[in-house]
XYZ file of C-alpha atoms in Angstrom:
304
model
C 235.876 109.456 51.756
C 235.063 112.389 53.427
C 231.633 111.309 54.517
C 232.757 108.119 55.556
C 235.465 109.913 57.867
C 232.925 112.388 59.590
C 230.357 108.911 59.642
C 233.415 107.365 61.501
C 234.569 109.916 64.002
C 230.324 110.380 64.911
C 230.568 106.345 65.660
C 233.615 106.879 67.698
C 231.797 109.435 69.515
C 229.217 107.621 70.360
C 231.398 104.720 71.730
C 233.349 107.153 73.565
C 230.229 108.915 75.118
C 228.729 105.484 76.144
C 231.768 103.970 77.575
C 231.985 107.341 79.879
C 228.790 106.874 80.740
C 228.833 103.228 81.724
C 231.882 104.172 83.739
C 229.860 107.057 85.414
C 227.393 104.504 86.110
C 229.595 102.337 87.211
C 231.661 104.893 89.924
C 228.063 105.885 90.678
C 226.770 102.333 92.016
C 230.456 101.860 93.888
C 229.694 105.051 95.524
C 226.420 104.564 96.247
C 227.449 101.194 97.718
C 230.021 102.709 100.031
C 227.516 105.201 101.176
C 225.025 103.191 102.007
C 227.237 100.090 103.339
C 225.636 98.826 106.254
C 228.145 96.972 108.008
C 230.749 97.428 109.964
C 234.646 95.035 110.420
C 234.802 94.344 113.917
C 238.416 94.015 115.291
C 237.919 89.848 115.370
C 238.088 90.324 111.319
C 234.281 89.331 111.093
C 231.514 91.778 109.424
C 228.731 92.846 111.758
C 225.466 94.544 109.960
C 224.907 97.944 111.712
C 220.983 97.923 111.958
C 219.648 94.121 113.338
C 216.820 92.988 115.331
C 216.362 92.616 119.143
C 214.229 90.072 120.373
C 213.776 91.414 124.007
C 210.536 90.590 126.079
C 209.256 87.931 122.752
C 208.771 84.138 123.457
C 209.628 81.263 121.655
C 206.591 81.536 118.917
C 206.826 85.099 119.162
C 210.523 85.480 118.434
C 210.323 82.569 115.841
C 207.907 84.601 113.639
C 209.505 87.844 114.254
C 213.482 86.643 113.455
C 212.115 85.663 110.409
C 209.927 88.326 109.159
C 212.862 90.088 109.930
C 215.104 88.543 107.916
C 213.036 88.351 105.264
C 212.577 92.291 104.915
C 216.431 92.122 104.703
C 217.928 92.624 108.143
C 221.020 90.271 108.905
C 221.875 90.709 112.541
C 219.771 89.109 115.098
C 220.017 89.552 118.604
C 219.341 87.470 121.581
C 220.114 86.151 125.071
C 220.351 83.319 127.438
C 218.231 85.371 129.726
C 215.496 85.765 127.214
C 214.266 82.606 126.977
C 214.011 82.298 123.637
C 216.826 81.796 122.015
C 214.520 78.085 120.711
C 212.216 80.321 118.534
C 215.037 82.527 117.642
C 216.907 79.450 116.571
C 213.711 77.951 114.741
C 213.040 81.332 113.067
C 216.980 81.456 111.418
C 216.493 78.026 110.278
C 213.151 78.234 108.332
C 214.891 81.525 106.917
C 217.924 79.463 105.440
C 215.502 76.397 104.257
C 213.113 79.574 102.556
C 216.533 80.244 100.773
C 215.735 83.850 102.323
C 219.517 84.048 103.301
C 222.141 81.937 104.401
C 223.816 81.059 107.576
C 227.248 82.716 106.677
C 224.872 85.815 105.769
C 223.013 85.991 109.034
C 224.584 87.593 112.000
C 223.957 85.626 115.374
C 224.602 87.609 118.727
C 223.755 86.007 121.989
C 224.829 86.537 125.531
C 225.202 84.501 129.327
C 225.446 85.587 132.781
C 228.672 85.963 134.491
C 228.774 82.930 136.462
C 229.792 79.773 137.872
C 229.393 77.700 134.810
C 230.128 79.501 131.738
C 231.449 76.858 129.718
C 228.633 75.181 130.207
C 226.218 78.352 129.181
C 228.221 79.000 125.853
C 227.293 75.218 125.197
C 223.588 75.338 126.243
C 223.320 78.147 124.095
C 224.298 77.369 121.067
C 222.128 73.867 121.983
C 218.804 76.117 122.222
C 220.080 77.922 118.769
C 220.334 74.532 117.361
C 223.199 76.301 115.183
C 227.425 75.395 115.350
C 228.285 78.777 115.962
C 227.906 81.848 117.038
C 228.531 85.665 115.517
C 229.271 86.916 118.545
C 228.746 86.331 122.350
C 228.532 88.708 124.980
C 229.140 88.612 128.532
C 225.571 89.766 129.586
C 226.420 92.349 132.417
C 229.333 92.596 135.182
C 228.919 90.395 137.820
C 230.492 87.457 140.008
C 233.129 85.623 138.168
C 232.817 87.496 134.879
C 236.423 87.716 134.119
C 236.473 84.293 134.309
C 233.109 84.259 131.769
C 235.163 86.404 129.533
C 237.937 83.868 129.588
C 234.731 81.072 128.704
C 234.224 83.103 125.236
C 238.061 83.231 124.797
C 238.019 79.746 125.021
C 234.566 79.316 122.700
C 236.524 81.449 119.927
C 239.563 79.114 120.041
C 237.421 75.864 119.518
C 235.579 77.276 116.799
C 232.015 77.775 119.034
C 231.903 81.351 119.043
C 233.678 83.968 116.461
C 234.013 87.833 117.943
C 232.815 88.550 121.800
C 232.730 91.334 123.676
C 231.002 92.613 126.284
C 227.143 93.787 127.655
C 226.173 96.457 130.597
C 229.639 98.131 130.878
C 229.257 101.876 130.802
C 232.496 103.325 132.126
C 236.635 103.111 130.415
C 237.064 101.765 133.568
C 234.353 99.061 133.547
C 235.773 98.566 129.635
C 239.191 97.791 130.733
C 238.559 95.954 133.740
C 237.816 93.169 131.004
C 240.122 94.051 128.875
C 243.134 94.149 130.893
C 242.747 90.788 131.542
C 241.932 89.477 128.034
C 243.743 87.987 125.539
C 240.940 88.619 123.251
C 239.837 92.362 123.415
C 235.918 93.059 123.143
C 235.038 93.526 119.926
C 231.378 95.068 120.818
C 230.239 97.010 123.919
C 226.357 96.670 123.826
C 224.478 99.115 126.034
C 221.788 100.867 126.280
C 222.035 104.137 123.835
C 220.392 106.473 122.807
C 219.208 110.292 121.693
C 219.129 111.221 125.177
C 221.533 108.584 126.155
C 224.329 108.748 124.088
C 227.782 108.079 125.810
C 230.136 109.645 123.086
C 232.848 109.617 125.554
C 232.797 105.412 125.877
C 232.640 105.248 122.329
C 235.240 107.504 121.696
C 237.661 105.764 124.195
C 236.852 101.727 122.829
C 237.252 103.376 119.460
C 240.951 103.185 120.105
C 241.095 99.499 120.302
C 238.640 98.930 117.408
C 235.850 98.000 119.545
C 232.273 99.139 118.366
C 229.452 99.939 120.733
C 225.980 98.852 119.811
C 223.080 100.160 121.463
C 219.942 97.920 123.043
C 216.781 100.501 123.327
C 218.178 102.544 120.440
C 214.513 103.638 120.325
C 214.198 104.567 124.027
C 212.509 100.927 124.726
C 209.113 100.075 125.841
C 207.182 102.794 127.402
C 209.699 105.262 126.583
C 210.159 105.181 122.866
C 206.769 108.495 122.953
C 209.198 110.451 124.890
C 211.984 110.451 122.009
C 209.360 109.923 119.017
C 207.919 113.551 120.221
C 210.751 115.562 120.589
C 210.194 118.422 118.232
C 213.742 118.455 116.294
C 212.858 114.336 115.893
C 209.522 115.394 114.783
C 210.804 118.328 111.958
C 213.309 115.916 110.436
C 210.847 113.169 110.031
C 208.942 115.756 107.804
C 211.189 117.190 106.062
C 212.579 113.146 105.245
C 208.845 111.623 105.368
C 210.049 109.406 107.362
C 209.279 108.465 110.594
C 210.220 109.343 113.625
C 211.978 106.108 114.308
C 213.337 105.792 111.203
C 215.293 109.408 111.448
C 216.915 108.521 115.428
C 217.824 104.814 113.485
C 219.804 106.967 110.771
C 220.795 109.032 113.468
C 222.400 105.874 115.220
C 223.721 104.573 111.678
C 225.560 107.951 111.160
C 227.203 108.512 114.760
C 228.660 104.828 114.019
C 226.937 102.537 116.132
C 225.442 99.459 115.674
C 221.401 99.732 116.583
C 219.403 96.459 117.711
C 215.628 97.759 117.511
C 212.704 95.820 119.137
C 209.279 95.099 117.722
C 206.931 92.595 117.488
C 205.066 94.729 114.799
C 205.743 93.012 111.405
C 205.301 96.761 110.016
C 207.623 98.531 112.290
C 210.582 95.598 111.649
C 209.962 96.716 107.987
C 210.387 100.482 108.726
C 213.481 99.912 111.185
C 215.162 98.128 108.519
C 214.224 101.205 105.847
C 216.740 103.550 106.704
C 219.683 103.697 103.822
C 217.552 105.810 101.790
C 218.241 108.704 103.075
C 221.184 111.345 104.661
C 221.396 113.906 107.640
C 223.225 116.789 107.235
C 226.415 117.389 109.786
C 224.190 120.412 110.983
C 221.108 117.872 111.682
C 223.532 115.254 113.382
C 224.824 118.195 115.328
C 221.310 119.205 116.507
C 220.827 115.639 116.891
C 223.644 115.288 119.224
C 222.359 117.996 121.479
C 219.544 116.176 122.716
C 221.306 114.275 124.820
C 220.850 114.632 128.350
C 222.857 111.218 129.874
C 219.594 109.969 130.821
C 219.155 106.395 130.974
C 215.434 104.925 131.085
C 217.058 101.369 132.608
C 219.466 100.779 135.520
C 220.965 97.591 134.956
């Protein structure tokens, strides 16, 4: 009796020691999860991924092979334009994705943008005609200008009929620019895209949309084309990549991740999409985001 007691209460032990350790293991992949979640709620309701791809300065066949290279290394949020001219091969490259079963549409992230103008009805329509898709993520008014208020009111109306589902604005760098909009919405922006980054990084806007649960997502999170050498060299940029082996890119993408905005990197490199998207892996310190956070110098490489 007495070894089958002790042979019991081992068993029970065992049991007991598993069972905490498949709950450990458990709590451990929930946290993990949370940690390395990559999205963010917008204040529409919808999820937006936090690190996409930009398809700035690409054509048709360019952007095509790109968007999906893209999404097959796992990014979700792809990012586009009226203005670019290629929101065809951006369109062509989402589809072949879904038909690849690489992702679905409800899994892929669609941001495009139009002029302020005359017509913007019209534009939200011809866009989503060159997508050859029935909606849109999200739709951005691509930079103030003649009639934009009006625009804005074009992507309230796009929301209602079921064309578009979160907008928000593109090129707006002030509160003041931010509210102009919003004062006159129904809907209130639920992005602010601008360029941002290291040296550009506008805390103050993104502290003041914050308040209405708009997110701001940067275009040339990297610096942008000719300019990307001038953040890539900096020397605290350079030590961190070391210390992380990782690259230079990759540490001012985490650096973007942590500070809470949403980054839209460029690249026509099939290598460097890869690397952009690689950046979950890893954690700065608060001391490393603060040196991080130094660097900035409210210097913007663009003007418009």
């Amino acid at each position: 009796m007495i070894k089958k007691f002790f042979a019991a209460m081992i068993c029970l032990g065992i049991v007991i020691f598993i069972g905490a350790c498949q709950s450990q293991s458990k709590e451990a992949v929930q946290m993990s999860k949370n940690f390395f979640a990559d999205t963010v709620v917008l204040n529409s309701g919808y999820t937006m991924p936090r690190i996409g791809f930009g398809t700035w300065t690409l054509n048709d066949t360019a952007a095509e092979k790109c968007v999906y290279h893209a999404l097959k290394v796992g990014c979700r949020l792809i990012d586009t334009a009226r203005y670019y001219g290629n929101e065809v091969g951006v369109g062509k490259g989402i589809r072949r994705a879904i038909d690849d079963g690489i992702a679905t549409r409800e899994e892929i992230f669609v941001t495009s943008k139009i002029l302020p103008g005359t017509s913007p009805d019209k534009a939200v329509d011809a866009s989503l005609k060159s997508l050859a898709l029935d909606y849109v993520d999200l739709m951005l008014i691509h930079q103030p200008g003649y009639n934009d208020v009006e625009s804005y009111h074009a992507l309230e109306r796009a929301v209602k009929a079921g064309k578009v589902r979160s907008i928000g604005i593109s090129n707006y760098y002030t509160p003041r620019d931010f509210d102009r909009i919003r004062n006159a919405a129904t809907i209130v922006p639920a992005v602010v895209q601008n360029e941002n980054h290291i040296f550009y990084q506008n805390a103050d806007l993104q502290a003041y949309v914050a308040q209405f649960g708009t997110v701001i997502e940067s275009w040339y999170p990297l610096g942008g084309r000719g300019n990307t050498q001038k953040i890539f060299g900096n020397s605290t940029i350079q030590q961190l990549a070391r210390k992380y082996s990782k690259s230079p890119a990759q540490i001012v993408l985490r650096w973007q991740y942590q500070a809470g905005y949403v980054a839209i990197p460029g690249s026509s490199n099939p290598n460097h999409i890869a690397e952009n998207f690689d950046v979950f892996d890893f954690r700065l310190t608060v001391d490393e985001m603060n040196r991080l956070r130094a660097l900035d110098k409210g210097q913007r490489f663009e003007n418009w």
